[in-house]
CSV table of C-alpha atoms and ligand atoms in Angstrom, one decimal:
chain,number,residue,atom,x,y,z
A,1,UNK,CA,112.9,86.2,107.7
A,2,UNK,CA,116.1,84.8,106.4
A,3,UNK,CA,117.9,87.9,105.0
A,4,UNK,CA,117.4,91.6,104.4
A,5,UNK,CA,115.6,92.9,101.3
A,6,UNK,CA,118.9,94.2,99.8
A,7,UNK,CA,120.1,90.6,99.7
A,8,UNK,CA,117.1,89.6,97.6
A,9,UNK,CA,117.0,92.1,94.8
A,10,UNK,CA,118.0,89.4,92.4
A,11,UNK,CA,121.1,88.7,90.3
A,12,UNK,CA,120.5,91.5,87.7
A,13,UNK,CA,123.8,93.3,87.1
A,14,UNK,CA,122.7,95.4,84.1
A,15,UNK,CA,121.6,98.6,86.0
A,16,UNK,CA,122.7,101.6,84.0
A,17,UNK,CA,123.9,99.5,81.0
A,18,UNK,CA,120.8,99.5,79.0
A,19,UNK,CA,120.5,95.7,79.3
A,20,UNK,CA,116.9,94.6,80.0
A,21,UNK,CA,115.9,92.1,82.6
A,22,UNK,CA,115.0,88.5,81.6
A,23,UNK,CA,111.5,87.5,82.4
A,24,UNK,CA,110.0,84.0,82.9
A,25,UNK,CA,106.2,83.4,82.7
A,26,UNK,CA,105.5,80.2,84.6
A,27,UNK,CA,102.0,78.8,83.7
A,28,UNK,CA,102.1,80.5,80.3
A,29,UNK,CA,99.6,78.0,78.9
A,30,UNK,CA,96.8,78.6,81.5
A,31,UNK,CA,93.8,81.1,81.6
A,32,UNK,CA,95.9,83.8,83.4
A,33,UNK,CA,99.1,82.9,81.4
A,34,UNK,CA,97.3,83.3,78.1
A,35,UNK,CA,96.1,86.8,79.0
A,36,UNK,CA,99.6,87.6,80.4
A,37,UNK,CA,101.1,86.9,76.9
A,38,UNK,CA,98.6,89.3,75.4
A,39,UNK,CA,99.4,91.9,78.0
A,40,UNK,CA,103.1,91.5,77.6
A,41,UNK,CA,102.6,92.0,73.8
A,42,UNK,CA,100.6,95.2,74.4
A,43,UNK,CA,102.5,97.0,77.1
A,44,UNK,CA,105.7,99.0,76.9
A,45,UNK,CA,108.4,96.5,76.4
A,46,UNK,CA,110.7,96.5,79.4
A,47,UNK,CA,111.9,93.0,79.1
A,48,UNK,CA,114.9,91.3,77.4
A,49,UNK,CA,114.2,87.6,76.8
A,50,UNK,CA,110.8,86.3,77.8
A,51,UNK,CA,110.9,82.6,78.7
A,52,UNK,CA,107.7,80.6,78.7
A,53,UNK,CA,107.4,77.8,81.3
A,54,UNK,CA,104.5,75.3,82.0
A,55,UNK,CA,104.1,71.7,83.0
A,56,UNK,CA,106.0,68.9,81.1
A,57,UNK,CA,102.6,68.3,79.3
A,58,UNK,CA,103.1,71.6,77.4
A,59,UNK,CA,106.8,71.4,76.8
A,60,UNK,CA,107.6,72.0,73.1
A,61,UNK,CA,104.3,73.9,72.4
A,62,UNK,CA,104.9,77.2,70.7
A,63,UNK,CA,103.1,80.3,71.8
A,64,UNK,CA,103.2,83.9,70.5
A,65,UNK,CA,104.5,86.7,72.7
A,66,UNK,CA,105.5,90.2,71.4
A,67,UNK,CA,104.8,88.8,67.9
A,68,UNK,CA,107.3,86.0,68.2
A,69,UNK,CA,106.7,82.3,68.4
A,70,UNK,CA,108.4,81.0,71.6
A,71,UNK,CA,108.8,77.4,72.7
A,72,UNK,CA,107.4,76.5,76.1
A,73,UNK,CA,109.9,74.7,78.4
A,74,UNK,CA,109.0,72.4,81.3
A,75,UNK,CA,109.3,73.7,84.8
A,76,UNK,CA,112.6,72.8,86.3
A,77,UNK,CA,115.4,74.5,88.3
A,78,UNK,CA,117.3,75.2,85.1
A,79,UNK,CA,114.3,77.0,83.7
A,80,UNK,CA,115.3,79.9,86.0
A,81,UNK,CA,118.9,80.1,84.9
A,82,UNK,CA,119.6,83.8,84.1
A,83,UNK,CA,116.0,84.8,84.9
A,84,UNK,CA,115.7,88.1,86.8
A,85,UNK,CA,111.9,88.2,87.3
A,86,UNK,CA,109.5,85.3,87.2
A,87,UNK,CA,105.7,85.6,87.1
A,88,UNK,CA,104.0,82.5,88.6
A,89,UNK,CA,100.5,81.8,87.2
A,90,UNK,CA,100.2,78.2,88.4
A,91,UNK,CA,98.2,76.3,91.0
A,92,UNK,CA,98.9,77.1,94.7
A,93,UNK,CA,100.9,73.9,95.3
A,94,UNK,CA,103.1,74.4,92.3
A,95,UNK,CA,103.9,78.0,93.5
A,96,UNK,CA,104.5,76.8,97.1
A,97,UNK,CA,107.1,74.3,95.8
A,98,UNK,CA,108.8,76.3,93.0
A,99,UNK,CA,108.7,80.0,94.0
A,100,UNK,CA,111.2,79.5,96.8
A,101,UNK,CA,113.4,77.5,94.4
A,102,UNK,CA,113.4,80.4,91.9
A,103,UNK,CA,113.9,83.0,94.6
A,104,UNK,CA,116.9,81.0,96.0
A,105,UNK,CA,118.5,81.4,92.5
A,106,UNK,CA,118.1,85.2,92.8
A,107,UNK,CA,115.0,85.5,90.7
A,108,UNK,CA,112.4,87.9,92.0
A,109,UNK,CA,109.1,86.1,92.0
A,110,UNK,CA,105.7,87.7,91.4
A,111,UNK,CA,103.2,85.1,92.4
A,112,UNK,CA,99.6,85.0,91.4
A,113,UNK,CA,98.6,82.0,93.5
A,114,UNK,CA,97.3,82.1,97.1
A,115,UNK,CA,100.4,80.3,98.4
A,116,UNK,CA,102.2,83.3,99.9
A,117,UNK,CA,99.6,86.1,100.1
A,118,UNK,CA,99.2,86.1,103.9
A,119,UNK,CA,102.9,85.4,104.6
A,120,UNK,CA,104.1,88.4,106.7
A,121,UNK,CA,107.5,88.3,104.8
A,122,UNK,CA,105.7,88.5,101.4
A,123,UNK,CA,104.3,91.9,100.3
A,124,UNK,CA,100.8,91.8,98.7
A,125,UNK,CA,100.9,94.5,96.1
A,126,UNK,CA,98.5,96.6,94.0
A,127,UNK,CA,100.6,99.3,92.4
A,128,UNK,CA,97.9,102.0,92.5
A,129,UNK,CA,97.6,101.4,96.2
A,130,UNK,CA,100.9,100.2,97.8
A,131,UNK,CA,103.6,100.1,95.1
A,132,UNK,CA,106.2,100.9,97.8
A,133,UNK,CA,105.6,97.6,99.5
A,134,UNK,CA,107.1,95.7,96.5
A,135,UNK,CA,110.5,96.9,97.4
A,136,UNK,CA,110.6,95.1,100.7
A,137,UNK,CA,110.5,91.4,99.9
A,138,UNK,CA,112.5,89.4,102.4
A,139,UNK,CA,111.8,86.0,100.7
A,140,UNK,CA,112.4,87.4,97.2
A,141,UNK,CA,108.6,86.8,96.5
A,142,UNK,CA,105.9,89.4,95.9
A,143,UNK,CA,102.2,88.2,96.0
A,144,UNK,CA,99.4,89.3,93.7
A,145,UNK,CA,96.0,89.5,95.4
A,146,UNK,CA,93.1,87.3,94.4
A,147,UNK,CA,91.0,88.3,91.5
A,148,UNK,CA,87.9,89.2,93.5
A,149,UNK,CA,89.7,91.6,95.9
A,150,UNK,CA,91.6,93.1,93.0
A,151,UNK,CA,88.5,93.8,91.0
A,152,UNK,CA,87.3,96.3,93.7
A,153,UNK,CA,90.3,97.4,95.8
A,154,UNK,CA,91.6,100.2,93.6
A,155,UNK,CA,88.3,102.0,93.8
A,156,UNK,CA,87.8,101.2,97.5
A,157,UNK,CA,91.4,102.4,98.3
A,158,UNK,CA,90.8,105.7,96.6
A,159,UNK,CA,87.7,106.3,98.7
A,160,UNK,CA,89.5,105.1,101.8
A,161,UNK,CA,92.3,107.7,101.3
A,162,UNK,CA,89.7,110.5,101.5
A,163,UNK,CA,87.1,109.2,103.9
A,164,UNK,CA,88.9,106.5,106.1
A,165,UNK,CA,87.3,103.1,105.6
A,166,UNK,CA,85.8,101.4,108.7
A,167,UNK,CA,83.8,98.5,107.2
A,168,UNK,CA,83.1,96.6,104.0
A,169,UNK,CA,80.1,94.5,103.2
A,170,UNK,CA,80.4,93.0,99.7
A,171,UNK,CA,78.6,90.5,97.5
A,172,UNK,CA,80.5,89.2,94.5
A,173,UNK,CA,79.2,88.2,91.1
A,174,UNK,CA,82.1,86.1,89.9
A,175,UNK,CA,82.8,85.0,86.4
A,176,UNK,CA,83.5,81.3,85.3
A,177,UNK,CA,87.1,82.1,84.3
A,178,UNK,CA,87.9,82.7,87.9
A,179,UNK,CA,88.0,78.9,88.1
A,180,UNK,CA,90.5,78.8,85.3
A,181,UNK,CA,90.2,77.2,81.9
A,182,UNK,CA,88.1,74.4,83.3
A,183,UNK,CA,85.5,76.9,84.5
A,184,UNK,CA,85.2,78.5,81.1
A,185,UNK,CA,85.0,75.2,79.3
A,186,UNK,CA,82.3,74.0,81.7
A,187,UNK,CA,80.2,77.1,81.3
A,188,UNK,CA,80.4,77.0,77.5
A,189,UNK,CA,79.4,73.3,77.5
A,190,UNK,CA,76.5,74.0,79.8
A,191,UNK,CA,75.3,77.0,77.7
A,192,UNK,CA,75.4,74.8,74.6
A,193,UNK,CA,73.3,72.1,76.5
A,194,UNK,CA,70.6,74.6,77.4
A,195,UNK,CA,70.6,76.9,74.4
A,196,UNK,CA,67.3,77.2,72.6
A,197,UNK,CA,65.5,75.2,75.2
A,198,UNK,CA,62.7,76.2,77.5
A,199,UNK,CA,64.7,75.0,80.5
A,200,UNK,CA,64.7,77.0,83.7
A,201,UNK,CA,61.0,76.6,84.5
A,202,UNK,CA,60.9,73.4,86.6
A,203,UNK,CA,62.9,72.4,89.7
A,204,UNK,CA,65.9,70.4,88.5
A,205,UNK,CA,65.4,70.7,84.8
A,206,UNK,CA,68.7,72.6,84.2
A,207,UNK,CA,70.5,70.1,86.5
A,208,UNK,CA,69.2,67.2,84.4
A,209,UNK,CA,70.2,68.9,81.1
A,210,UNK,CA,73.7,69.6,82.4
A,211,UNK,CA,74.1,66.1,83.9
A,212,UNK,CA,77.6,65.3,85.2
A,213,UNK,CA,79.1,68.4,83.5
A,214,UNK,CA,79.4,70.5,86.6
A,215,UNK,CA,83.2,71.0,86.2
A,216,UNK,CA,84.7,73.0,89.1
A,217,UNK,CA,81.3,74.3,90.2
A,218,UNK,CA,79.0,72.7,92.9
A,219,UNK,CA,75.8,73.4,90.9
A,220,UNK,CA,74.9,74.2,87.3
A,221,UNK,CA,76.1,77.7,86.3
A,222,UNK,CA,74.1,78.1,83.0
A,223,UNK,CA,70.7,79.8,83.7
A,224,UNK,CA,71.7,79.9,87.4
A,225,UNK,CA,73.7,81.7,90.1
A,226,UNK,CA,75.7,79.7,92.6
A,227,UNK,CA,76.4,81.1,96.0
A,228,UNK,CA,79.8,79.4,96.4
A,229,UNK,CA,83.4,80.0,95.3
A,230,UNK,CA,86.4,78.3,96.8
A,231,UNK,CA,86.6,75.7,99.5
A,232,UNK,CA,84.8,75.3,102.8
A,233,UNK,CA,86.4,77.0,105.8
A,234,UNK,CA,85.2,77.2,109.5
A,235,UNK,CA,81.7,78.3,110.3
A,236,UNK,CA,80.4,78.0,106.8
A,237,UNK,CA,82.6,80.7,105.2
A,238,UNK,CA,84.3,80.0,101.8
A,239,UNK,CA,88.0,80.4,101.2
A,240,UNK,CA,87.2,83.1,98.6
A,241,UNK,CA,85.2,85.1,101.2
A,242,UNK,CA,88.0,84.9,103.7
A,243,UNK,CA,90.5,86.0,101.0
A,244,UNK,CA,88.5,89.2,100.4
A,245,UNK,CA,88.6,90.0,104.1
A,246,UNK,CA,92.3,89.1,104.8
A,247,UNK,CA,93.7,90.5,101.6
A,248,UNK,CA,91.8,93.8,101.8
A,249,UNK,CA,93.1,94.3,105.3
A,250,UNK,CA,96.7,93.6,104.3
A,251,UNK,CA,96.7,95.7,101.1
A,252,UNK,CA,95.0,98.7,102.9
A,253,UNK,CA,97.1,98.3,106.0
A,254,UNK,CA,93.9,98.1,108.1
A,255,UNK,CA,94.4,94.8,110.2
A,256,UNK,CA,91.1,95.3,112.1
A,257,UNK,CA,88.9,96.4,109.2
A,258,UNK,CA,85.4,94.8,109.5
A,259,UNK,CA,84.7,92.8,106.3
A,260,UNK,CA,81.8,90.6,105.4
A,261,UNK,CA,81.7,89.0,102.0
A,262,UNK,CA,79.3,86.6,100.1
A,263,UNK,CA,80.8,85.1,97.0
A,264,UNK,CA,78.5,84.2,94.2
A,265,UNK,CA,79.3,82.6,90.8
A,266,UNK,CA,77.3,83.9,87.8
A,267,UNK,CA,77.1,82.7,84.2
A,268,UNK,CA,79.6,85.3,82.9
A,269,UNK,CA,82.8,84.1,81.1
A,270,UNK,CA,85.2,86.8,82.3
A,271,UNK,CA,84.9,89.9,84.6
A,272,UNK,CA,84.0,89.9,88.2
A,273,UNK,CA,81.5,92.3,89.6
A,274,UNK,CA,80.9,93.3,93.2
A,275,UNK,CA,78.1,95.2,95.1
A,276,UNK,CA,80.0,97.1,97.8
A,277,UNK,CA,78.6,98.7,100.9
A,278,UNK,CA,81.5,100.7,102.3
A,279,UNK,CA,81.3,102.5,105.6
A,280,UNK,CA,83.7,105.3,106.5
A,281,UNK,CA,85.0,107.3,109.5
A,282,UNK,CA,83.7,110.5,108.0
A,283,UNK,CA,80.5,111.6,106.3
A,284,UNK,CA,80.4,111.2,102.6
A,285,UNK,CA,78.6,112.7,99.7
A,286,UNK,CA,78.0,111.2,96.2
A,287,UNK,CA,79.5,114.3,94.7
A,288,UNK,CA,82.7,113.9,96.6
A,289,UNK,CA,82.8,110.2,95.8
A,290,UNK,CA,82.3,110.9,92.1
A,291,UNK,CA,85.1,113.4,92.1
A,292,UNK,CA,87.5,111.0,93.8
A,293,UNK,CA,86.6,108.0,91.6
A,294,UNK,CA,86.7,110.1,88.4
A,295,UNK,CA,90.3,111.1,89.1
A,296,UNK,CA,91.6,107.9,90.7
A,297,UNK,CA,94.3,106.2,88.5
A,298,UNK,CA,93.0,102.9,87.1
A,299,UNK,CA,89.3,103.7,87.8
A,300,UNK,CA,86.6,104.7,85.3
A,301,UNK,CA,83.4,106.1,86.6
A,302,UNK,CA,80.2,105.3,84.6
A,303,UNK,CA,77.3,106.5,86.7
A,304,UNK,CA,74.2,107.8,84.9
A,305,UNK,CA,71.3,105.4,85.7
A,306,UNK,CA,68.8,107.7,84.1
A,307,UNK,CA,70.6,107.1,80.8
A,308,UNK,CA,71.0,103.4,81.6
A,309,UNK,CA,74.7,103.9,82.1
A,310,UNK,CA,76.5,101.7,84.7
A,311,UNK,CA,79.3,99.1,84.4
A,312,UNK,CA,78.4,95.6,83.3
A,313,UNK,CA,80.8,92.7,82.8
A,314,UNK,CA,79.9,92.4,79.1
A,315,UNK,CA,81.2,96.0,78.6
A,316,UNK,CA,84.2,95.8,81.0
A,317,UNK,CA,85.6,92.5,79.8
A,318,UNK,CA,89.0,92.8,78.0
A,319,UNK,CA,89.7,96.3,79.5
A,320,UNK,CA,92.2,97.3,82.1
A,321,UNK,CA,90.4,99.7,84.5
A,322,UNK,CA,88.2,99.1,87.5
A,323,UNK,CA,84.7,100.3,86.4
A,324,UNK,CA,82.5,101.9,89.0
A,325,UNK,CA,78.9,103.0,89.0
A,326,UNK,CA,75.6,103.1,90.9
A,327,UNK,CA,77.3,105.2,93.6
A,328,UNK,CA,74.7,106.1,96.3
A,329,UNK,CA,74.9,107.4,99.8
A,330,UNK,CA,73.3,105.0,102.2
A,331,UNK,CA,69.7,106.1,103.1
A,332,UNK,CA,70.3,105.1,106.7
A,333,UNK,CA,73.9,106.1,107.3
A,334,UNK,CA,75.5,109.4,106.1
A,335,UNK,CA,79.0,107.7,106.5
A,336,UNK,CA,78.3,104.8,104.0
A,337,UNK,CA,78.3,104.4,100.3
A,338,UNK,CA,76.9,101.7,98.1
A,339,UNK,CA,78.4,101.1,94.7
A,340,UNK,CA,78.8,98.6,91.9
A,341,UNK,CA,82.2,97.6,90.6
A,342,UNK,CA,83.4,95.6,87.6
A,343,UNK,CA,86.9,94.4,86.8
A,344,UNK,CA,88.3,91.9,84.3
A,345,UNK,CA,89.4,89.1,86.6
A,346,UNK,CA,92.1,87.9,84.2
A,347,UNK,CA,93.5,91.4,83.5
A,348,UNK,CA,93.5,93.7,86.6
A,349,UNK,CA,92.3,90.7,88.6
A,350,UNK,CA,95.4,88.7,87.7
A,351,UNK,CA,97.7,89.2,84.7
A,352,UNK,CA,97.7,93.0,84.5
A,353,UNK,CA,98.4,93.5,88.1
A,354,UNK,CA,101.2,91.0,88.0
A,355,UNK,CA,102.6,92.7,84.9
A,356,UNK,CA,102.5,96.1,86.7
A,357,UNK,CA,104.2,94.7,89.8
A,358,UNK,CA,106.9,93.0,87.6
A,359,UNK,CA,107.4,96.3,85.8
A,360,UNK,CA,108.0,98.1,89.2
A,361,UNK,CA,110.6,95.5,89.9
A,362,UNK,CA,112.2,95.9,86.5
A,363,UNK,CA,112.4,99.7,87.0
A,364,UNK,CA,114.0,99.1,90.4
A,365,UNK,CA,116.5,96.6,89.0
A,366,UNK,CA,117.5,98.8,86.1
A,367,UNK,CA,117.9,102.0,88.0
A,368,UNK,CA,121.6,102.6,88.7
B,1,NAP,N1,91.5,82.7,86.8
B,1,NAP,C1,91.6,83.8,87.5
B,1,NAP,O1,90.7,84.7,87.5
B,1,NAP,C2,92.7,84.0,88.5
B,1,NAP,C3,92.8,85.3,89.0
B,1,NAP,C4,93.9,85.5,89.9
B,1,NAP,C5,94.7,84.5,90.3
B,1,NAP,N2,94.6,83.2,89.7
B,1,NAP,C6,95.5,82.2,90.1
B,1,NAP,O2,96.5,82.1,89.1
B,1,NAP,C7,97.0,80.8,89.0
B,1,NAP,C8,96.7,80.2,87.6
B,1,NAP,O3,95.3,80.2,87.4
B,1,NAP,P1,94.6,79.8,86.0
B,1,NAP,O4,93.2,80.2,86.2
B,1,NAP,O5,95.4,80.4,84.9
B,1,NAP,O6,94.8,78.2,86.0
B,1,NAP,P2,94.8,77.2,84.7
B,1,NAP,O7,94.0,77.8,83.6
B,1,NAP,O8,94.4,75.9,85.3
B,1,NAP,O9,96.4,77.2,84.3
B,1,NAP,C9,97.3,76.6,85.1
B,1,NAP,C10,98.7,76.7,84.6
B,1,NAP,O10,99.6,76.1,85.5
B,1,NAP,C11,100.4,75.2,84.8
B,1,NAP,N3,100.7,74.0,85.7
B,1,NAP,C12,99.8,73.2,86.3
B,1,NAP,N4,100.5,72.3,87.0
B,1,NAP,C13,101.8,72.5,86.8
B,1,NAP,C14,103.0,71.9,87.2
B,1,NAP,N5,103.0,70.8,88.0
B,1,NAP,N6,104.2,72.4,86.8
B,1,NAP,C15,104.3,73.5,86.0
B,1,NAP,N7,103.2,74.1,85.5
B,1,NAP,C16,102.0,73.6,85.9
B,1,NAP,C17,99.6,74.7,83.6
B,1,NAP,O11,100.4,74.2,82.6
B,1,NAP,P3,99.9,73.1,81.6
B,1,NAP,O12,99.0,73.8,80.6
B,1,NAP,O13,101.1,72.5,81.0
B,1,NAP,O14,99.1,72.1,82.4
B,1,NAP,C18,98.9,76.1,83.2
B,1,NAP,O15,99.9,76.8,82.5
B,1,NAP,C19,96.2,80.0,90.1
B,1,NAP,O16,97.0,80.0,91.3
B,1,NAP,C20,95.0,80.9,90.3
B,1,NAP,O17,94.4,80.7,91.6
B,1,NAP,C21,93.6,83.0,88.8
């Protein structure tokens, strides 16, 4: 820790004057950045200037935000001149290098990458769960959790507050856009290659049709599911599976929470789903769980299987809430619930949560 939180509240001097903080969106041209510009155009406008930043490849491009065409500038130290809050929607290594540079200039950084999430001096914030944590940021950086954790954590945290969580066993069904624009382009190209065919009936027929076009995935995604997301870590776990464990523990303030995750990529463009087995300290009932979930901020309960009503990615995509259904009490354990959760990985899973965190900072900076 280099300095106290008070020393890192940025350079904003407009509290009580009506002046609005200046925002930079770094990575404005990417999958998350594109959704961020939509969200900034839809939400209550708390920002003064919005500066768009990307790699030198995109400098000079014009993108629309809040209905105005805005020129993209290349990432540089000067790009943060006069910026109060910067959202970083860029690869890990770019955040690792540039977020501290921005923070050193007094800009409060809200980072979407994995670069700082587990840094003990960087809060990992989901406003519905731990908004207070955003105020204590010794490095001037606040981290946004990964999209898979974010897609379930608001619902899980609401149940935890009532029943006391002791264990999570989750399987994810992750969308292609979780792997950025490259993931979406790859899935669309693969779907075009298999559309209208009778492929999917012989070993290897889909692989042959897709050829070299695997993109960021280790196996064909069209007409398939792929039990892998992220990179290989010790003992066969993937980085994505470890993120769910580590980040859930940090957000919920439960450092010893037992978590087992299996991450699976499915041929969905956007919206991650998770099958969650959650075990609690106390006995649970479906009625209580329904009540909690139905009134939890940011959660929508859709749970009527007799009517065919439950969340699916195709229905949840493009929306803000965490959708929950298929709530059952474990047949073998009165303290455990099984549920199915869907969340748009580019909205609540990334851009929306970042926007909410940045708005908390804006409110803090502008309060006299
Ligand atoms: N996709 C998701 O569901 C998701 C969810 C949560 C968090 N995240 C995280 O959010 C970040 C962005 O992900 P994404 O999916 O939006 O990736 P993406 O589609 O590949 O976009 C990457 C963005 O970073 C910019 N960029 C790349 N290298 C740069 C450099 N050297 N200097 C400045 N800008 C650079 C790109 O600009 P150019 O267009 O100019 O190259 C682009 O705007 C990643 O850290 C990712 O892990 C993603």
